[in-house]
Coordinates of C-alpha atoms and ligand atoms in Angstrom, one line a residue:
M1 CA 0.0 0.0 0.0
T2 CA 1.5 3.3 -1.1
E3 CA 0.5 6.3 1.0
I4 CA 0.7 9.3 -1.3
L5 CA 1.6 12.6 0.3
N6 CA 1.3 16.2 -0.7
F7 CA 4.4 18.0 -1.8
I8 CA 4.5 21.5 -0.3
D9 CA 7.6 23.8 0.0
G10 CA 9.9 20.9 -1.0
A11 CA 8.6 18.6 1.7
F12 CA 6.3 15.6 1.7
V13 CA 3.4 16.2 4.0
P14 CA 0.1 14.5 4.9
P15 CA -3.1 16.5 4.4
I16 CA -3.7 18.8 7.4
A17 CA -7.0 17.3 8.3
W18 CA -5.6 13.7 7.8
R19 CA -8.4 12.7 5.5
R20 CA -7.5 10.2 2.8
L21 CA -9.1 8.5 -0.2
D22 CA -8.5 5.0 -1.6
N23 CA -6.5 4.6 -4.7
V24 CA -7.8 1.7 -6.8
E25 CA -6.0 -0.3 -9.5
P26 CA -8.5 -0.4 -12.3
A27 CA -7.2 -3.7 -13.8
T28 CA -7.9 -5.5 -10.5
G29 CA -10.6 -3.4 -8.9
K30 CA -8.6 -3.5 -5.7
V31 CA -7.4 -0.7 -3.4
Y32 CA -3.6 -0.5 -3.5
G33 CA -2.9 2.7 -1.7
T34 CA -4.3 6.0 -0.4
V35 CA -4.2 9.6 -1.6
P36 CA -4.7 12.8 0.5
D37 CA -8.2 14.2 0.5
S38 CA -6.8 17.7 0.8
D39 CA -8.9 20.8 1.4
A40 CA -8.6 24.6 1.4
E41 CA -6.1 24.6 4.2
D42 CA -3.7 22.4 2.3
V43 CA -4.2 24.6 -0.8
E44 CA -3.5 27.7 1.3
A45 CA -0.2 26.2 2.6
A46 CA 0.8 25.3 -1.0
V47 CA -0.1 28.8 -2.3
R48 CA 1.9 30.4 0.6
A49 CA 5.0 28.3 -0.3
A50 CA 4.6 29.1 -4.0
E51 CA 4.3 32.9 -3.2
R52 CA 7.5 32.7 -1.1
A53 CA 9.4 31.0 -3.9
F54 CA 8.1 33.3 -6.6
P55 CA 10.4 36.3 -6.4
A56 CA 13.6 34.4 -6.6
W57 CA 12.3 32.0 -9.3
A58 CA 10.9 34.8 -11.4
R59 CA 14.2 36.7 -11.2
L60 CA 16.3 33.8 -12.4
P61 CA 17.4 34.1 -16.1
A62 CA 15.4 31.8 -18.3
E63 CA 18.6 29.7 -18.9
E64 CA 18.8 29.0 -15.2
R65 CA 15.2 27.9 -14.9
A66 CA 15.8 25.8 -18.0
R67 CA 18.7 24.1 -16.3
F68 CA 16.4 22.9 -13.5
L69 CA 13.7 21.8 -15.8
L70 CA 16.2 19.9 -18.1
A71 CA 17.6 18.2 -15.0
L72 CA 14.1 17.1 -14.1
A73 CA 13.5 15.8 -17.6
D74 CA 16.7 13.7 -17.3
R75 CA 15.4 12.3 -14.1
I76 CA 12.1 11.4 -15.7
D77 CA 13.9 9.6 -18.5
A78 CA 16.1 7.7 -16.0
A79 CA 13.0 6.6 -14.1
R80 CA 11.0 5.8 -17.3
E81 CA 10.3 2.2 -16.4
E82 CA 9.2 2.9 -12.9
L83 CA 7.0 5.8 -14.0
A84 CA 5.5 3.8 -16.9
R85 CA 4.6 0.9 -14.6
A86 CA 3.1 3.3 -12.1
E87 CA 1.0 5.0 -14.8
S88 CA -0.2 1.7 -16.1
V89 CA -1.2 0.3 -12.6
D90 CA -2.9 3.6 -11.7
T91 CA -4.9 4.1 -14.9
G92 CA -5.4 0.6 -16.4
K93 CA -3.6 1.6 -19.6
P94 CA -1.2 -0.8 -21.2
L95 CA 2.3 -0.6 -19.9
A96 CA 3.6 -0.5 -23.4
L97 CA 1.6 2.6 -24.1
A98 CA 2.7 4.4 -20.9
R99 CA 6.3 3.5 -21.9
S100 CA 6.0 4.7 -25.5
L101 CA 3.7 7.7 -25.1
D102 CA 3.0 9.0 -21.6
I103 CA 6.4 9.1 -20.0
P104 CA 8.5 10.1 -23.0
R105 CA 6.0 12.9 -23.6
A106 CA 6.4 14.1 -20.0
S107 CA 10.1 14.6 -20.4
S108 CA 9.6 16.1 -23.9
N109 CA 7.2 18.7 -22.4
L110 CA 9.8 19.8 -19.9
R111 CA 12.6 20.0 -22.5
F112 CA 10.4 21.7 -25.0
F113 CA 9.2 24.5 -22.7
A114 CA 12.5 24.9 -20.9
T115 CA 14.2 25.7 -24.1
A116 CA 11.3 27.5 -25.7
A117 CA 11.3 30.0 -22.9
I118 CA 14.9 30.9 -23.7
H119 CA 13.9 31.8 -27.2
F120 CA 10.7 33.5 -26.1
H121 CA 10.7 37.1 -27.4
S122 CA 8.4 40.1 -27.0
E123 CA 7.4 42.7 -29.6
S124 CA 8.3 46.3 -30.2
H125 CA 6.2 48.7 -32.2
S126 CA 7.6 51.8 -33.6
T127 CA 5.1 54.7 -33.8
G128 CA 7.0 56.6 -36.5
E129 CA 9.4 59.2 -35.0
R130 CA 7.0 59.9 -32.1
A131 CA 7.4 56.9 -29.9
L132 CA 8.7 53.4 -29.4
N133 CA 6.5 50.8 -27.8
Y134 CA 7.8 47.6 -26.4
T135 CA 6.1 44.8 -24.6
L136 CA 7.3 43.2 -21.4
R137 CA 6.1 39.7 -20.6
R138 CA 6.3 38.9 -16.9
P139 CA 5.2 35.7 -15.1
R140 CA 1.8 36.0 -13.6
G141 CA 2.7 34.7 -10.1
V142 CA 1.3 31.5 -8.6
A143 CA -0.3 29.4 -11.4
G144 CA -3.0 26.8 -10.6
V145 CA -2.8 23.7 -12.7
I146 CA -5.5 21.0 -12.7
A147 CA -5.2 17.8 -14.8
P148 CA -7.3 14.7 -15.6
W149 CA -6.7 11.0 -15.3
N150 CA -6.5 9.8 -18.9
L151 CA -2.9 11.0 -19.5
P152 CA -1.9 11.9 -15.9
L153 CA 1.8 12.8 -16.1
Y154 CA 1.7 13.8 -19.8
L155 CA -1.0 16.4 -19.2
L156 CA 0.3 17.6 -15.8
T157 CA 3.8 18.3 -17.2
W158 CA 2.2 19.9 -20.3
K159 CA 1.0 22.7 -18.0
I160 CA 3.7 22.7 -15.3
A161 CA 6.5 23.1 -17.9
P162 CA 5.4 26.3 -19.6
A163 CA 4.3 27.8 -16.2
L164 CA 7.6 27.2 -14.6
A165 CA 9.7 28.0 -17.6
T166 CA 8.2 31.5 -17.8
G167 CA 8.9 32.2 -14.1
N168 CA 5.7 31.3 -12.4
T169 CA 5.5 29.1 -9.4
V170 CA 2.9 26.4 -9.4
V171 CA 0.3 24.7 -7.3
A172 CA -0.8 21.6 -9.1
K173 CA -3.9 19.5 -8.3
P174 CA -3.5 16.1 -10.1
T175 CA -6.4 13.8 -10.6
E176 CA -7.5 11.9 -7.6
L177 CA -8.1 8.8 -9.7
A178 CA -4.5 8.4 -10.9
P179 CA -2.3 10.4 -8.6
M180 CA 0.8 8.1 -8.5
T181 CA 3.0 9.6 -11.2
A182 CA 2.5 13.1 -9.8
F183 CA 3.7 11.8 -6.5
L184 CA 6.7 10.3 -8.1
L185 CA 7.3 13.5 -10.1
A186 CA 7.5 15.3 -6.7
R187 CA 10.3 12.9 -5.6
L188 CA 12.2 13.6 -8.8
C189 CA 11.8 17.4 -8.2
K190 CA 13.3 16.9 -4.8
E191 CA 16.2 14.8 -6.1
S192 CA 16.9 17.2 -9.0
G193 CA 17.2 20.1 -6.6
L194 CA 14.3 22.2 -7.8
P195 CA 14.1 25.1 -5.3
H196 CA 11.5 24.6 -2.5
G197 CA 8.1 25.9 -3.2
V198 CA 8.5 26.3 -7.0
L199 CA 6.3 23.3 -7.7
N200 CA 3.8 22.3 -5.1
I201 CA 1.4 19.3 -5.5
V202 CA -1.8 19.1 -3.6
H203 CA -3.8 15.9 -4.0
G204 CA -7.5 15.4 -3.6
R205 CA -10.9 15.6 -5.0
G206 CA -11.9 18.2 -7.6
A207 CA -14.9 19.5 -5.6
R208 CA -12.7 20.1 -2.5
A209 CA -9.0 20.7 -3.3
G210 CA -9.6 21.6 -6.9
A211 CA -12.4 24.1 -6.1
A212 CA -10.3 25.7 -3.4
L213 CA -7.4 26.2 -5.8
V214 CA -9.7 27.7 -8.5
A215 CA -11.3 30.1 -5.9
H216 CA -8.0 31.1 -4.3
P217 CA -7.8 34.9 -4.4
R218 CA -4.0 34.8 -4.8
V219 CA -3.8 32.4 -7.7
P220 CA -4.3 34.6 -10.8
A221 CA -4.1 32.0 -13.5
I222 CA -5.8 28.6 -13.8
S223 CA -4.9 26.1 -16.5
F224 CA -7.4 23.2 -16.6
T225 CA -7.8 20.0 -18.6
G226 CA -10.8 17.8 -18.0
G227 CA -14.5 17.4 -18.7
T228 CA -16.7 20.2 -20.1
V229 CA -19.0 20.1 -17.0
T230 CA -16.1 20.8 -14.7
G231 CA -14.7 23.4 -17.1
S232 CA -18.0 25.2 -16.9
A233 CA -17.9 25.1 -13.1
I234 CA -14.4 26.6 -13.2
A235 CA -15.4 29.3 -15.7
S236 CA -18.3 30.3 -13.3
A237 CA -16.1 30.3 -10.3
T238 CA -13.3 32.3 -11.9
A239 CA -15.2 34.9 -13.9
P240 CA -16.1 37.2 -11.0
L241 CA -12.4 37.0 -9.9
F242 CA -11.2 37.9 -13.4
K243 CA -8.7 35.1 -13.5
K244 CA -6.8 34.2 -16.6
V245 CA -8.2 30.8 -17.4
A246 CA -7.3 28.2 -20.0
L247 CA -9.8 25.3 -20.4
E248 CA -9.1 22.2 -22.4
M249 CA -12.2 20.0 -22.3
G250 CA -14.1 17.2 -23.9
G251 CA -14.3 16.1 -27.5
K252 CA -16.6 14.0 -29.8
N253 CA -14.2 13.9 -32.8
P254 CA -15.2 13.0 -36.3
N255 CA -13.0 10.7 -38.4
I256 CA -13.9 11.0 -42.1
V257 CA -12.8 8.5 -44.7
F258 CA -13.3 9.4 -48.4
A259 CA -13.5 6.6 -51.0
D260 CA -10.1 7.7 -52.5
A261 CA -8.2 7.2 -49.3
D262 CA -5.5 4.7 -48.8
L263 CA -7.7 2.1 -47.3
D264 CA -5.1 0.1 -45.3
A265 CA -3.7 3.2 -43.8
A266 CA -7.1 4.7 -43.0
V267 CA -8.3 1.4 -41.3
A268 CA -5.1 1.2 -39.2
T269 CA -5.1 4.8 -38.2
S270 CA -8.9 4.8 -37.4
L271 CA -8.4 1.8 -35.1
K272 CA -5.7 3.7 -33.3
A273 CA -7.9 6.8 -33.1
G274 CA -10.8 4.8 -31.8
F275 CA -9.2 2.5 -29.3
T276 CA -5.8 3.8 -28.1
N277 CA -5.9 4.2 -24.3
Q278 CA -9.3 2.3 -24.2
G279 CA -10.7 5.3 -26.1
E280 CA -10.1 7.5 -23.1
I281 CA -8.5 10.2 -25.1
C282 CA -10.1 13.6 -25.6
L283 CA -8.9 13.4 -29.2
A284 CA -10.3 9.9 -29.9
G285 CA -11.9 9.5 -33.3
S286 CA -15.2 8.2 -31.9
R287 CA -17.4 9.1 -34.8
L288 CA -16.3 7.4 -38.0
F289 CA -17.9 8.6 -41.2
V290 CA -17.1 6.5 -44.3
E291 CA -18.0 7.4 -47.9
E292 CA -20.9 5.1 -49.0
K293 CA -19.0 3.5 -51.9
I294 CA -16.4 1.9 -49.6
F295 CA -18.5 1.7 -46.4
D296 CA -19.0 -2.1 -46.3
A297 CA -15.4 -2.9 -47.3
F298 CA -14.1 -0.4 -44.8
V299 CA -16.3 -1.4 -41.9
D300 CA -15.6 -5.2 -42.4
R301 CA -11.9 -4.5 -42.0
F302 CA -12.4 -2.0 -39.2
V303 CA -14.5 -4.5 -37.2
A304 CA -12.1 -7.3 -37.9
G305 CA -9.3 -5.1 -36.6
A306 CA -11.3 -4.2 -33.5
K307 CA -12.0 -7.9 -32.8
Q308 CA -8.3 -8.6 -32.9
L309 CA -7.3 -6.1 -30.2
V310 CA -6.2 -8.0 -27.1
V311 CA -8.1 -6.8 -24.1
G312 CA -6.3 -7.8 -20.9
D313 CA -3.9 -7.2 -18.1
P314 CA -2.3 -3.9 -18.8
L315 CA 1.1 -5.1 -17.5
E316 CA 1.3 -7.8 -20.1
E317 CA 3.2 -6.9 -23.2
R318 CA 0.7 -8.3 -25.7
T319 CA -2.2 -6.2 -24.3
D320 CA -3.6 -3.6 -26.7
Q321 CA -6.4 -2.4 -24.5
G322 CA -6.4 -2.3 -20.7
A323 CA -9.1 -1.4 -18.1
L324 CA -11.2 1.7 -17.8
I325 CA -10.3 4.1 -15.0
S326 CA -13.0 3.2 -12.5
A327 CA -16.1 1.1 -12.0
A328 CA -18.3 4.3 -12.3
H329 CA -16.7 5.1 -15.6
R330 CA -17.1 1.6 -16.9
D331 CA -20.8 1.7 -15.9
K332 CA -21.2 5.1 -17.7
V333 CA -19.7 3.6 -20.9
L334 CA -21.9 0.5 -20.6
G335 CA -24.9 2.8 -20.1
Y336 CA -24.2 4.4 -23.4
L337 CA -24.2 1.0 -25.0
D338 CA -27.8 0.6 -23.7
V339 CA -28.6 4.0 -25.1
A340 CA -27.2 2.9 -28.5
R341 CA -29.5 -0.1 -28.5
Q342 CA -32.5 2.0 -27.6
E343 CA -31.6 4.4 -30.3
G344 CA -31.6 1.6 -32.9
G345 CA -27.9 1.0 -33.1
R346 CA -26.5 -2.3 -34.3
I347 CA -23.5 -3.6 -32.3
L348 CA -21.0 -5.0 -34.8
C349 CA -18.5 -6.1 -32.2
G350 CA -18.0 -5.7 -28.4
G351 CA -21.1 -4.3 -26.7
G352 CA -20.2 -5.0 -23.1
A353 CA -17.6 -6.4 -20.8
P354 CA -15.2 -8.9 -22.5
E355 CA -16.3 -12.6 -22.1
S356 CA -13.1 -13.3 -20.2
I357 CA -9.8 -11.8 -19.3
A358 CA -6.9 -14.2 -19.5
S359 CA -5.1 -12.9 -16.4
A360 CA -6.7 -14.2 -13.2
R361 CA -5.6 -11.1 -11.2
C362 CA -7.8 -9.0 -13.5
R363 CA -11.1 -10.8 -12.9
D364 CA -12.6 -7.8 -11.1
G365 CA -11.1 -5.2 -13.3
F366 CA -13.1 -2.5 -15.2
F367 CA -12.9 -3.8 -18.8
V368 CA -15.1 -3.0 -21.8
A369 CA -14.6 -4.8 -25.1
P370 CA -13.8 -2.6 -28.2
T371 CA -17.2 -1.8 -29.6
V372 CA -18.3 -0.7 -33.0
I373 CA -21.9 0.5 -33.6
A374 CA -23.7 1.1 -36.9
G375 CA -27.1 2.4 -37.7
L376 CA -27.2 5.4 -35.5
A377 CA -28.4 8.8 -36.7
P378 CA -25.7 11.5 -36.6
S379 CA -28.0 13.4 -34.3
S380 CA -28.4 10.5 -31.8
R381 CA -27.2 10.9 -28.3
V382 CA -24.5 8.4 -28.7
N383 CA -23.2 10.4 -31.7
R384 CA -23.4 13.7 -29.8
E385 CA -22.2 13.0 -26.3
E386 CA -18.7 12.2 -25.2
I387 CA -18.5 8.6 -24.1
F388 CA -14.7 8.5 -23.4
G389 CA -14.4 4.7 -23.8
P390 CA -13.7 2.1 -26.5
V391 CA -16.8 2.8 -28.5
V392 CA -16.8 3.9 -32.2
T393 CA -19.9 4.6 -34.3
V394 CA -19.8 4.1 -38.1
T395 CA -22.0 6.1 -40.4
P396 CA -22.0 6.1 -44.3
F397 CA -22.1 9.4 -46.1
K398 CA -22.7 10.5 -49.7
T399 CA -21.4 14.0 -50.2
E400 CA -18.7 16.3 -48.8
E401 CA -21.4 18.7 -47.8
E402 CA -23.3 16.2 -45.9
V403 CA -20.4 14.8 -43.9
I404 CA -19.1 18.3 -43.0
A405 CA -22.5 19.2 -41.6
W406 CA -22.6 15.9 -39.6
A407 CA -19.0 16.3 -38.4
N408 CA -19.7 19.8 -37.2
G409 CA -23.1 18.8 -35.7
T410 CA -22.0 18.4 -32.1
E411 CA -21.4 21.0 -29.3
Y412 CA -17.7 19.9 -29.3
G413 CA -14.9 21.1 -31.6
L414 CA -11.6 19.6 -30.4
A415 CA -10.2 17.5 -33.2
A416 CA -11.0 15.9 -36.5
S417 CA -9.3 13.5 -38.9
L418 CA -9.9 13.1 -42.6
F419 CA -8.5 10.5 -45.0
T420 CA -8.2 11.3 -48.7
T421 CA -5.6 11.3 -51.5
H422 CA -7.3 14.3 -53.1
L423 CA -5.2 17.3 -52.2
G424 CA -7.8 19.9 -53.0
R425 CA -10.5 18.1 -51.0
A426 CA -8.1 17.7 -48.0
H427 CA -7.6 21.5 -47.8
R428 CA -11.2 22.3 -48.6
V429 CA -12.7 20.0 -45.9
A430 CA -10.0 20.9 -43.3
E431 CA -10.9 24.6 -43.8
R432 CA -14.6 23.9 -43.1
L433 CA -14.3 21.6 -40.1
A434 CA -15.1 23.3 -36.8
S435 CA -12.3 21.9 -34.7
G436 CA -9.2 23.2 -33.1
T437 CA -7.1 20.5 -34.8
V438 CA -7.6 18.8 -38.2
W439 CA -5.4 15.8 -39.0
V440 CA -5.1 14.8 -42.7
N441 CA -4.3 11.2 -43.3
C442 CA -3.1 10.9 -39.7
W443 CA -4.2 11.1 -36.0
L444 CA -2.4 12.3 -32.9
L445 CA 0.6 13.4 -34.8
R446 CA 1.7 16.1 -32.5
D447 CA 4.2 19.0 -32.8
L448 CA 4.5 20.8 -29.5
R449 CA 4.9 24.2 -31.3
V450 CA 1.4 24.2 -32.8
P451 CA -1.7 25.8 -31.1
F452 CA -3.6 23.1 -29.3
G453 CA -7.2 23.4 -28.1
G454 CA -10.8 23.3 -28.9
M455 CA -13.6 25.3 -30.3
K456 CA -17.2 25.5 -28.9
R457 CA -17.6 23.4 -25.7
S458 CA -14.2 21.8 -26.2
G459 CA -12.2 24.7 -24.9
V460 CA -11.3 28.2 -24.2
G461 CA -7.8 29.4 -25.2
R462 CA -5.0 27.4 -26.7
E463 CA -2.0 25.5 -25.3
G464 CA 1.2 24.6 -27.1
G465 CA 4.3 26.5 -28.2
E466 CA 4.0 30.3 -27.8
E467 CA 0.3 30.1 -26.9
A468 CA 1.3 28.5 -23.6
L469 CA 4.2 30.9 -23.0
R470 CA 1.8 33.8 -23.6
F471 CA -0.9 32.4 -21.3
F472 CA 1.5 32.2 -18.4
T473 CA 2.8 35.7 -18.9
E474 CA 1.3 39.1 -18.5
P475 CA 2.0 41.5 -21.3
K476 CA 2.8 45.1 -20.4
N477 CA 3.3 47.7 -23.1
V478 CA 5.8 50.4 -22.4
C479 CA 5.4 53.5 -24.6
V480 CA 8.4 55.8 -24.8
Q481 CA 7.8 59.2 -26.4
M482 CA 10.7 60.1 -28.7
D483 CA 9.2 63.3 -30.1
T484 CA 9.8 65.9 -27.4
G485 CA 7.8 68.6 -29.2
G486 CA 10.9 70.7 -30.1
R487 CA 12.2 70.8 -26.5
D488 CA 15.3 68.9 -25.6
A489 CA 14.5 66.0 -23.2
Ligands
LIG1 P1 -12.9 15.9 -14.7 O1 -13.4 17.2 -15.2 O2 -13.8 15.1 -13.9 O3 -11.6 16.1 -13.8 C1 -10.4 16.8 -14.2 C2 -9.7 17.4 -13.1 O4 -10.5 18.5 -12.5 C3 -9.4 16.5 -11.9 O5 -8.2 16.7 -11.3 C4 -10.6 16.8 -10.9 O6 -10.3 16.5 -9.6 C5 -10.7 18.3 -11.1 N1 -12.0 18.8 -10.7 C6 -13.2 18.2 -10.7 N2 -14.2 19.1 -10.3 C7 -13.5 20.3 -10.0 C8 -14.0 21.5 -9.6 N3 -15.3 21.8 -9.3 N4 -13.0 22.5 -9.4 C9 -11.8 22.3 -9.7 N5 -11.3 21.1 -10.1 C10 -12.2 20.1 -10.3 O7 -12.3 15.1 -15.9 P2 -11.7 13.7 -16.0 O8 -12.9 12.7 -15.8 O9 -10.6 13.6 -15.0 O10 -11.1 13.6 -17.4 C11 -11.8 13.2 -18.6 C12 -12.2 14.5 -19.3 O11 -11.1 15.2 -19.7 C13 -12.9 14.1 -20.7 O12 -14.0 14.9 -20.9 C14 -11.8 14.5 -21.7 O13 -12.3 14.8 -23.0 C15 -11.1 15.6 -21.0 N6 -9.8 15.8 -21.6 C16 -9.6 16.9 -22.4 C17 -8.3 17.0 -22.9 C18 -8.0 18.2 -23.8 O14 -6.8 18.5 -24.1 N7 -9.0 18.9 -24.3 C19 -7.3 16.1 -22.6 C20 -7.6 15.1 -21.8 C21 -8.8 14.9 -21.3

């Protein structure tokens, strides 16, 4: 049993009120540790520590801050196996995925923003001979960072890295459902000599610790990734306080396959888009639209591929799909399968818990078989609401016009993929899709410099590259008059 502790002012501390939550391993359904159920008092202690650390950290040259962050990235790489295993046990995701995606991306995030901040520049505007304007960008102060459970360390470091690199200090509230790698990250911060109070990690529930951080009057910036309902609560809580808020939220992403696409590649990529990480990815291509001419051929191959995915013990190398994060989430996903049946959907594969899981230790885990559903209207609930599980709907379309309307017909607008070999169509359709990211003939191909985020109910603001550096800094324009009106200055 691992007892996770908060990390405040460089020290590991229990929650002040001594309340704790169980930490469950999704693949077994068993409690294997506890996590602090922190409250406003713990958040206050962390904010105080971050405030104390802020002046010295903000004053450091960007190169010095980068040195600390690069050292931390090296420690993450050195601990890759331990972190990957912890992430797999804590979330139910395959160890192989944690090893190849989550943990390498965590160290990349730190390296990327540590060095990006060195190159970060501000603007100057010359007003003819009258004046020169230049823009200073200063860190905002104590930044609040809140992350979800599907990519715990990946998304936590995606926010911590730009905040710290630009000179803010941070109070982070990781997910209570998968807190282990945040705890291990704190250990690595200590080992790598990060100054006390620069990064503080307060564990606990969203409604208690998260809400206290969001409402804290001396935390001027909140960067949140999670569900849209939570994002809405955070927007309401922060609006009267005029905080700077970045919200990365849910998605219901279309994946459009035209008849001229490279079929093998489109099938393989669509399987990844639908089922990687058990479909628990905000960017998952959960609505597959296939041009009518190739619909049957495509769906046959897609379903055959889904059936071949090995669902099982996340720690086994051959596992493609592990367990969902919790019993409650598994039940939510299964509930949507009932809705699909009520809405007239035909289940082409999956449709419930897998018949058996080879590993005996996983008998009580939270598994759902990869599921493909046909026959649902684009306006059905299952096609509009985020399920966040291994569930993909397939719908035939006739025209570009029709599929663009369906693709854009949800309240979300995070990401879209389209598959075609027609260059003009690729650009034309990409231009008309209402989503923050459009992938052409690919999915989840990420360049950390590009703006990342969602339209509509998928997000407010953008992360990535300079967008993140700008979010975590306050611009101040200085206007220097040069024209002294004939008088010598
Ligand atoms: P969630 O909204 O339940 O929780 C996210 C985080 O917010 C957790 O740390 C939680 O404790 C905290 N939280 C909950 N209520 C809070 C409150 N009232 N005040 C402050 N903090 C609060 O989301 P989740 O279930 O952990 O994650 C799944 C969701 O995240 C999905 O909707 C998914 O699409 C979304 N997501 C979005 C992106 C993106 O980049 N857009 C990436 C990953 C996940």
